CSV table of N, CA, C and O in Angstrom, one decimal:
chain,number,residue,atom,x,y,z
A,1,UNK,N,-51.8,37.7,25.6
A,1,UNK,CA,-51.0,36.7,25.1
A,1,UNK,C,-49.6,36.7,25.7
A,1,UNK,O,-48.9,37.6,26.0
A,2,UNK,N,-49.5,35.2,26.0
A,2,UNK,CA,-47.8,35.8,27.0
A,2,UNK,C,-46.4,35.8,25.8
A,2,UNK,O,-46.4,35.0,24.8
A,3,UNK,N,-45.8,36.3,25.9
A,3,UNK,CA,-44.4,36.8,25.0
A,3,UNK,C,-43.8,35.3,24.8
A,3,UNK,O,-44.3,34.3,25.4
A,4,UNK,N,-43.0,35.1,24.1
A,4,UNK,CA,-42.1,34.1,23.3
A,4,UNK,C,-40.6,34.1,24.4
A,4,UNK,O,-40.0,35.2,24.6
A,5,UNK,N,-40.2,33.2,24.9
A,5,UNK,CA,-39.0,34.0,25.6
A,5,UNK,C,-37.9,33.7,24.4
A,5,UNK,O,-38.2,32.8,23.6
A,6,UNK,N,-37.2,34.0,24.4
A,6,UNK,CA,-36.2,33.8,22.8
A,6,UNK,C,-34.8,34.2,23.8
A,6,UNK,O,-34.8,34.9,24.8
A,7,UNK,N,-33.5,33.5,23.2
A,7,UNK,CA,-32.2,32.7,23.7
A,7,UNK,C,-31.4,33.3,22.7
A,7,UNK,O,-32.0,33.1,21.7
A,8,UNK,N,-30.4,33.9,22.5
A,8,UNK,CA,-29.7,33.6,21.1
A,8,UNK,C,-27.9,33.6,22.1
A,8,UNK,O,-27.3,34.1,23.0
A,9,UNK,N,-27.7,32.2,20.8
A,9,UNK,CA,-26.4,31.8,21.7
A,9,UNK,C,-25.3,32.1,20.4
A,9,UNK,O,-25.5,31.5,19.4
A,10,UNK,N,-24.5,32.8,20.4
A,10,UNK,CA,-23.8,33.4,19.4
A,10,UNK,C,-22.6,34.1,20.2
A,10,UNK,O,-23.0,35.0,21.0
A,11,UNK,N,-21.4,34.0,20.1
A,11,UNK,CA,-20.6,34.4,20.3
A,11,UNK,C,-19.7,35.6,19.5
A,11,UNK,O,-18.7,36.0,19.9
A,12,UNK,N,-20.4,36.0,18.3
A,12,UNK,CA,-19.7,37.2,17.4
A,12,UNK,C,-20.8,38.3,17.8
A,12,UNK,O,-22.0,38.3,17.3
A,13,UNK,N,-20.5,39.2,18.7
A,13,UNK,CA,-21.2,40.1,19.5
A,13,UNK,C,-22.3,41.0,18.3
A,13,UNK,O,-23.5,41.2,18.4
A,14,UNK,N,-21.4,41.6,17.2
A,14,UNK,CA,-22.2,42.0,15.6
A,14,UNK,C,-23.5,41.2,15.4
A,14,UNK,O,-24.6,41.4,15.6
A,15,UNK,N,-22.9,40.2,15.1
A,15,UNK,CA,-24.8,39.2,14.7
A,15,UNK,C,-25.6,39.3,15.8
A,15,UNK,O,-26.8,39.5,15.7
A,16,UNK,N,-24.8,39.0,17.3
A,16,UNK,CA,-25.9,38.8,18.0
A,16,UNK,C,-26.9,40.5,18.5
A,16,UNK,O,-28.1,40.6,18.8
A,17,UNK,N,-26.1,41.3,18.4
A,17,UNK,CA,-27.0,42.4,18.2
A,17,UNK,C,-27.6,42.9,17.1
A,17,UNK,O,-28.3,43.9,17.3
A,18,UNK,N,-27.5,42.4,16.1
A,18,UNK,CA,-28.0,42.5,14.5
A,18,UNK,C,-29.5,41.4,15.3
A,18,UNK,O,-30.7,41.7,15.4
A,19,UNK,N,-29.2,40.9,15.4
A,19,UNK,CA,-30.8,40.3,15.5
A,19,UNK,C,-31.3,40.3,16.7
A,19,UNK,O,-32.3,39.5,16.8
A,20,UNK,N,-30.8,41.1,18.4
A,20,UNK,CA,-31.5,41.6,18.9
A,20,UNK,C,-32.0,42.6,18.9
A,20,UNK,O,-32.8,42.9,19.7
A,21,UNK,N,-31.5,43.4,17.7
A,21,UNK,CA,-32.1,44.8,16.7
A,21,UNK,C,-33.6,44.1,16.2
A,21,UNK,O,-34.7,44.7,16.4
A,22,UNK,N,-33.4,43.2,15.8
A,22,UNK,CA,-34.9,42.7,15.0
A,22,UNK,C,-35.6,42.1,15.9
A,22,UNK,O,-36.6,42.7,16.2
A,23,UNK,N,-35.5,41.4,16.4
A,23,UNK,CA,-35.9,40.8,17.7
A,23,UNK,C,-36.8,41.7,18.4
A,23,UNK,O,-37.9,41.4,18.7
A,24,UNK,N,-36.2,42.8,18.7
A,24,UNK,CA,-37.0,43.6,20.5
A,24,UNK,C,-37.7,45.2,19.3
A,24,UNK,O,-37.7,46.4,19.5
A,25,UNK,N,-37.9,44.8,18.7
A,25,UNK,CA,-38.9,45.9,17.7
A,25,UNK,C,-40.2,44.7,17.7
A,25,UNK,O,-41.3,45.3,17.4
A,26,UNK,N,-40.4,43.1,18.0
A,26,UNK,CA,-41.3,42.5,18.2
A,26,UNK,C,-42.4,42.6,19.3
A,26,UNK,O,-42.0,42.2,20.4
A,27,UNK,N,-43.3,42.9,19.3
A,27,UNK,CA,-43.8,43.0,21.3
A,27,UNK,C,-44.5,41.6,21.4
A,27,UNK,O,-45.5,41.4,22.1
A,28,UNK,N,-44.1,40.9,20.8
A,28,UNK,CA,-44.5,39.5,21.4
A,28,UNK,C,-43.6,38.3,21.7
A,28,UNK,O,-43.9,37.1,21.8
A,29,UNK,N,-42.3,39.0,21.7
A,29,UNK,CA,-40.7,38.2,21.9
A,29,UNK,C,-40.2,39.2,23.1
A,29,UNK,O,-40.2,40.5,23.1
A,30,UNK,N,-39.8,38.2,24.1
A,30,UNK,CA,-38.8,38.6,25.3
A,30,UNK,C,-37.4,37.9,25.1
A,30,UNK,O,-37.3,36.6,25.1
A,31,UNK,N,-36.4,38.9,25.0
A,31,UNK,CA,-35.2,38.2,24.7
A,31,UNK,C,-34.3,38.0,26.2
A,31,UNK,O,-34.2,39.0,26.8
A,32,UNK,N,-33.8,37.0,26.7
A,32,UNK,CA,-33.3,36.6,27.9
A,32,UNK,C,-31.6,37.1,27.2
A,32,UNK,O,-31.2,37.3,26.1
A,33,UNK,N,-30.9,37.2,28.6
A,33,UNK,CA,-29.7,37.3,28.0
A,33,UNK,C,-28.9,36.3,27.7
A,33,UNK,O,-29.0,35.2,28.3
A,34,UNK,N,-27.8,36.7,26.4
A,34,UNK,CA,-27.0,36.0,25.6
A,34,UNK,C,-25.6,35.6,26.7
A,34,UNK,O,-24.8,36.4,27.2
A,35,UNK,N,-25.8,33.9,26.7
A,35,UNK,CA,-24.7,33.7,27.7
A,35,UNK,C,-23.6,33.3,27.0
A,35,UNK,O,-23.8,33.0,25.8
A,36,UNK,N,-21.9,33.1,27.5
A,36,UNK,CA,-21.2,33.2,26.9
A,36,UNK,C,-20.9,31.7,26.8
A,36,UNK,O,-20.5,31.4,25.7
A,37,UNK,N,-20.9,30.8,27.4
A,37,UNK,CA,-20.8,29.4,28.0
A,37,UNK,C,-22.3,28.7,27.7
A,37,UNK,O,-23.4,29.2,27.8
A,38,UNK,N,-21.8,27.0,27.0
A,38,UNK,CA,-22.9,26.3,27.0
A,38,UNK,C,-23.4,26.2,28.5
A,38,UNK,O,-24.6,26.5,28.6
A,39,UNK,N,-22.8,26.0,29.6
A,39,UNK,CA,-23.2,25.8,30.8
A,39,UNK,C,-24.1,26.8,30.9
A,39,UNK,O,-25.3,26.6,30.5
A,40,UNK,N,-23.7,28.1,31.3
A,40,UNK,CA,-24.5,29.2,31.3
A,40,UNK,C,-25.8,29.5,30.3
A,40,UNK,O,-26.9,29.9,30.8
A,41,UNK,N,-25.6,29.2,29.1
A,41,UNK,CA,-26.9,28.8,28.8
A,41,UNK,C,-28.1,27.5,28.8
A,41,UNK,O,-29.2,27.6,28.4
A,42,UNK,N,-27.6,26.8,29.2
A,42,UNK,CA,-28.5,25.7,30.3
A,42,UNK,C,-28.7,25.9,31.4
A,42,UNK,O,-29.6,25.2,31.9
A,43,UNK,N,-28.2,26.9,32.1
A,43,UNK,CA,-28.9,27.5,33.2
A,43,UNK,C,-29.8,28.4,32.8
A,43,UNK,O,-31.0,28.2,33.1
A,44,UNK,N,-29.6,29.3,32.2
A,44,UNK,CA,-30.8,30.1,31.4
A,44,UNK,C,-31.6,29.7,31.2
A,44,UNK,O,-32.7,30.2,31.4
A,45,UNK,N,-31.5,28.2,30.4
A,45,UNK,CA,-32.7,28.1,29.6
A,45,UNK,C,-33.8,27.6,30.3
A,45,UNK,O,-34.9,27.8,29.8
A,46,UNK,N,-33.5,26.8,31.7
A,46,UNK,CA,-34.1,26.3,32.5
A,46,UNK,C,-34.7,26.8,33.2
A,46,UNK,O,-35.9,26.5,33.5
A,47,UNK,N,-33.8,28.4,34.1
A,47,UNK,CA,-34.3,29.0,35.2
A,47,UNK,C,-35.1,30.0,34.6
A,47,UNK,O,-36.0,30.4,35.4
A,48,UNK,N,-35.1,30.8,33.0
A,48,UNK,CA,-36.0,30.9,32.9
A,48,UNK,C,-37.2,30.6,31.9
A,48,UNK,O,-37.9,31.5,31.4
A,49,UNK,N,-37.4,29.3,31.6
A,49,UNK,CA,-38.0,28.4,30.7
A,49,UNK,C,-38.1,29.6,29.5
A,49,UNK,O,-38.8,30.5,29.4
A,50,UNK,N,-37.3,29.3,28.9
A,50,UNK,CA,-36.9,29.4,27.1
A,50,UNK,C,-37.9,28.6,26.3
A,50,UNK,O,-38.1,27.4,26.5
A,51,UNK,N,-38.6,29.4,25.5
A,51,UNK,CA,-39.5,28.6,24.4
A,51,UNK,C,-38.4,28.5,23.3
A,51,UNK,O,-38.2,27.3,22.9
A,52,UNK,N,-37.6,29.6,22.5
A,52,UNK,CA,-36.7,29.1,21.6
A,52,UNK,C,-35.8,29.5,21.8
A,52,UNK,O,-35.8,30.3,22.7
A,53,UNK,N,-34.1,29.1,20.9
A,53,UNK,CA,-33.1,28.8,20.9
A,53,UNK,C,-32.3,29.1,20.0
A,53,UNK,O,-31.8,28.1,19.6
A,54,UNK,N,-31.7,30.0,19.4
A,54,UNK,CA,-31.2,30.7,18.7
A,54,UNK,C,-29.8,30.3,18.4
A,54,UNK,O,-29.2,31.2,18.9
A,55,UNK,N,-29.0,29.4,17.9
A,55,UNK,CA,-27.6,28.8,18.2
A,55,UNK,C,-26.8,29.1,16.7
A,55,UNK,O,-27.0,28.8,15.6
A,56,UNK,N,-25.9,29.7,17.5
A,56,UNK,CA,-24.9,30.4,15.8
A,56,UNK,C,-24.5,28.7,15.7
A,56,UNK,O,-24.9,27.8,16.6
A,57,UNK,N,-23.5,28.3,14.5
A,57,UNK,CA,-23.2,27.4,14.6
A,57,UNK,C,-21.7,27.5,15.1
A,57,UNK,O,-21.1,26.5,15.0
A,58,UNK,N,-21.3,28.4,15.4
A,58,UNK,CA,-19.6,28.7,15.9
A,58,UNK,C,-20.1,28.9,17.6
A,58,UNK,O,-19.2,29.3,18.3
A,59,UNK,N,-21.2,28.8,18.0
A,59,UNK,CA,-21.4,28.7,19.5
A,59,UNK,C,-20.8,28.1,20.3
A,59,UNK,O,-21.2,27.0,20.8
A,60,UNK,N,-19.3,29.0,20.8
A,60,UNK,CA,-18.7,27.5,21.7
A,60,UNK,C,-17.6,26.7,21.0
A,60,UNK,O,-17.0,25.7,21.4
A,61,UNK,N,-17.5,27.6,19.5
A,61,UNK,CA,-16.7,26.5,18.3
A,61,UNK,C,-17.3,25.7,18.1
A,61,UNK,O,-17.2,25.2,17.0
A,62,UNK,N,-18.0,25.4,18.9
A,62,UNK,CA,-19.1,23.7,18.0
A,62,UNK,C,-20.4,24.0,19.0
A,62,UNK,O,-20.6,23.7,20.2
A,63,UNK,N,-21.5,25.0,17.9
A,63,UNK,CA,-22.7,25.8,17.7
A,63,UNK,C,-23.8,23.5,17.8
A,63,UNK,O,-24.3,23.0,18.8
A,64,UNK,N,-23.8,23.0,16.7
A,64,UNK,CA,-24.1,21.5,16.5
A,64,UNK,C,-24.0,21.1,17.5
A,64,UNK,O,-25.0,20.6,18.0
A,65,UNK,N,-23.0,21.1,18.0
A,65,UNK,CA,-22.9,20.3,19.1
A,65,UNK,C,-23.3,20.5,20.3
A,65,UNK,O,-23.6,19.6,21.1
A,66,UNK,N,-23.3,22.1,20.6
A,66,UNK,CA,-24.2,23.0,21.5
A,66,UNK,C,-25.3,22.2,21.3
A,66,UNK,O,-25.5,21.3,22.1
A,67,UNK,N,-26.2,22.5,20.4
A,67,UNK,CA,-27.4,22.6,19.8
A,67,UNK,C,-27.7,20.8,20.1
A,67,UNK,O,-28.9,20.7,20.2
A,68,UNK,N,-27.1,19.5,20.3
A,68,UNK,CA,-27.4,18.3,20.2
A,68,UNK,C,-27.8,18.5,21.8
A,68,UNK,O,-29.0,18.4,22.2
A,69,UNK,N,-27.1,18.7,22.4
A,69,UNK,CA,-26.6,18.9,24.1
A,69,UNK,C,-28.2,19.9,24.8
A,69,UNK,O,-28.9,19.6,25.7
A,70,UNK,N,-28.2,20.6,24.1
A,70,UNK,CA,-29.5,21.3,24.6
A,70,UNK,C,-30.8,20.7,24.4
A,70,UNK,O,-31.6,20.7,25.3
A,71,UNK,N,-31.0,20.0,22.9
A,71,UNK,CA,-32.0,19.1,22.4
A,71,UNK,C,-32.2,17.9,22.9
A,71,UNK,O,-33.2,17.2,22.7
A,72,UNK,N,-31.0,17.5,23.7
A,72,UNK,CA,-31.3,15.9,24.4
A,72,UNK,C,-31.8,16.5,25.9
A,72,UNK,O,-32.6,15.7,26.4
A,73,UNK,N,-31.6,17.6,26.7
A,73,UNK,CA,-32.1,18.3,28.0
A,73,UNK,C,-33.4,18.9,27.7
A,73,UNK,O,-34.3,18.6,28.5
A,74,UNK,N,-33.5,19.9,26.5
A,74,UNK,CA,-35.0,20.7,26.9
A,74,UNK,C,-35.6,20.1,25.6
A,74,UNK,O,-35.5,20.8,24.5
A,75,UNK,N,-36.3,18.8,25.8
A,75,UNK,CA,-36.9,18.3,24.8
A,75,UNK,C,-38.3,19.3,24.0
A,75,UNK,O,-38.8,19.3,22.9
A,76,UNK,N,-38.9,20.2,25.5
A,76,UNK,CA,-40.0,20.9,24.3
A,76,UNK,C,-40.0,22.1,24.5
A,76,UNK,O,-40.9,22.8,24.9
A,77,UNK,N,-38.6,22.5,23.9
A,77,UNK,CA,-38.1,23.6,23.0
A,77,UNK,C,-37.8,23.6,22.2
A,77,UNK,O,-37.3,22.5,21.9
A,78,UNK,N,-37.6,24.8,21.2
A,78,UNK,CA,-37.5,25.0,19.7
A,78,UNK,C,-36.1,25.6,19.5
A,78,UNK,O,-36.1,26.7,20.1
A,79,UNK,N,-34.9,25.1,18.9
A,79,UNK,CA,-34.0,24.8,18.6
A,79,UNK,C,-33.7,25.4,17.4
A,79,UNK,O,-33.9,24.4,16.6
A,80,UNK,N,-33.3,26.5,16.6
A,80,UNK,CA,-32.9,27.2,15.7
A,80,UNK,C,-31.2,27.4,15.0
A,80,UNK,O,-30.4,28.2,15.5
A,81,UNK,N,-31.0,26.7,14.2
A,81,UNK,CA,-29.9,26.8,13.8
A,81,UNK,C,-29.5,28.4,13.3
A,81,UNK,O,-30.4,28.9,12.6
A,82,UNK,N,-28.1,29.4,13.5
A,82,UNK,CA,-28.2,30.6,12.7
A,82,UNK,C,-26.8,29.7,11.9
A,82,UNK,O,-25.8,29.0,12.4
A,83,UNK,N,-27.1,30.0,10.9
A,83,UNK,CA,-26.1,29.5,9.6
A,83,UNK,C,-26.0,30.5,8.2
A,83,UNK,O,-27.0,30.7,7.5
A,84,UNK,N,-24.8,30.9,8.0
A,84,UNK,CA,-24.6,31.9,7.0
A,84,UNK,C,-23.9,31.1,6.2
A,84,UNK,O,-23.8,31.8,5.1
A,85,UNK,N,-23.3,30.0,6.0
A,85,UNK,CA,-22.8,28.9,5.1
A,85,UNK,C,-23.7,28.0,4.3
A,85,UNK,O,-23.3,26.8,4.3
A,86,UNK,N,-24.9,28.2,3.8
A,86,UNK,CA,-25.4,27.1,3.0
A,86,UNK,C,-24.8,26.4,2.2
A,86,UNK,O,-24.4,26.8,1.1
A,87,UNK,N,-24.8,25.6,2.5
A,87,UNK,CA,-24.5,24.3,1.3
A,87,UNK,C,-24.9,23.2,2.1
A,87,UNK,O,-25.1,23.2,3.3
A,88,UNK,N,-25.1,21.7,0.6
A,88,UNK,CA,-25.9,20.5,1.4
A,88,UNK,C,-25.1,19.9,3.5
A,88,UNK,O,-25.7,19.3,4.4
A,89,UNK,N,-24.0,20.1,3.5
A,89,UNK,CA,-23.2,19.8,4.7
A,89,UNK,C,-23.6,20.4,5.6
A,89,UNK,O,-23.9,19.6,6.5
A,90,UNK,N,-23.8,21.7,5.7
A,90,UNK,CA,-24.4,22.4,6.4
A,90,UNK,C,-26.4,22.7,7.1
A,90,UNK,O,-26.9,23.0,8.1
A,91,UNK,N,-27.0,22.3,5.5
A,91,UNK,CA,-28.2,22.0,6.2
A,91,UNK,C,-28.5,21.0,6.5
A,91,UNK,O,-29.7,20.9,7.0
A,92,UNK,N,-27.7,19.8,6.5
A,92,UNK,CA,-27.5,18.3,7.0
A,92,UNK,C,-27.3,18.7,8.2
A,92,UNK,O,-28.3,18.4,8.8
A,93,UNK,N,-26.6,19.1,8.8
A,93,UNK,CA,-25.9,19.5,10.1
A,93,UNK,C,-27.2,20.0,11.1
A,93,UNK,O,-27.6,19.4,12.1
A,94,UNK,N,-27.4,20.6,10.8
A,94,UNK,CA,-28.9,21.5,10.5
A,94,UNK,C,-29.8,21.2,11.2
A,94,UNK,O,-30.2,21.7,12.3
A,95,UNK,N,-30.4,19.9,10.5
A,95,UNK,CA,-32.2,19.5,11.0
A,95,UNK,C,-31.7,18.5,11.4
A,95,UNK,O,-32.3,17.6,11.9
């Protein structure tokens, strides 16, 4: 079975190794590296075709907006919001 390639775009270095802690204990997830720049991660996600998308929402200061910008380019990839703020605003934002 071929591996999952998995992206996580997060700028608070703690989370994003908190869940490449959980992540690479998977053997069916390959984690590409975490780039610092939306640019940089559209190059990533292309050169090495990313199946999902991992996007804090403070990605860049505006994680949403990241996240719009990538979804209008890699139409069949999977797009994951990380959000530690629930409330209705936020999972509106969201989906």
């Amino acid at each position: 079975m071929e591996r999952i390639k998995v992206i996580i775009l997060d700028n608070h270095i703690e989370e994003r190794f908190s869940i490449e802690d959980i992540l690479t204990d998977i053997e069916d997830i390959s984690l590409s590296a975490s780039p610092d720049t939306l640019e940089e991660a559209m190059s990533l996600i292309d050169a090495h075709n990313i199946d999902v998308i991992l996007i804090s929402r403070d990605f860049c200061n505006d994680g949403y907006g990241a996240a719009s910008k990538i979804e209008a380019e890699f139409l069949d990839k999977a797009s994951i919001m990380i959000e530690s703020e629930l409330n209705e605003d936020t999972m509106s934002k969201a989906i």
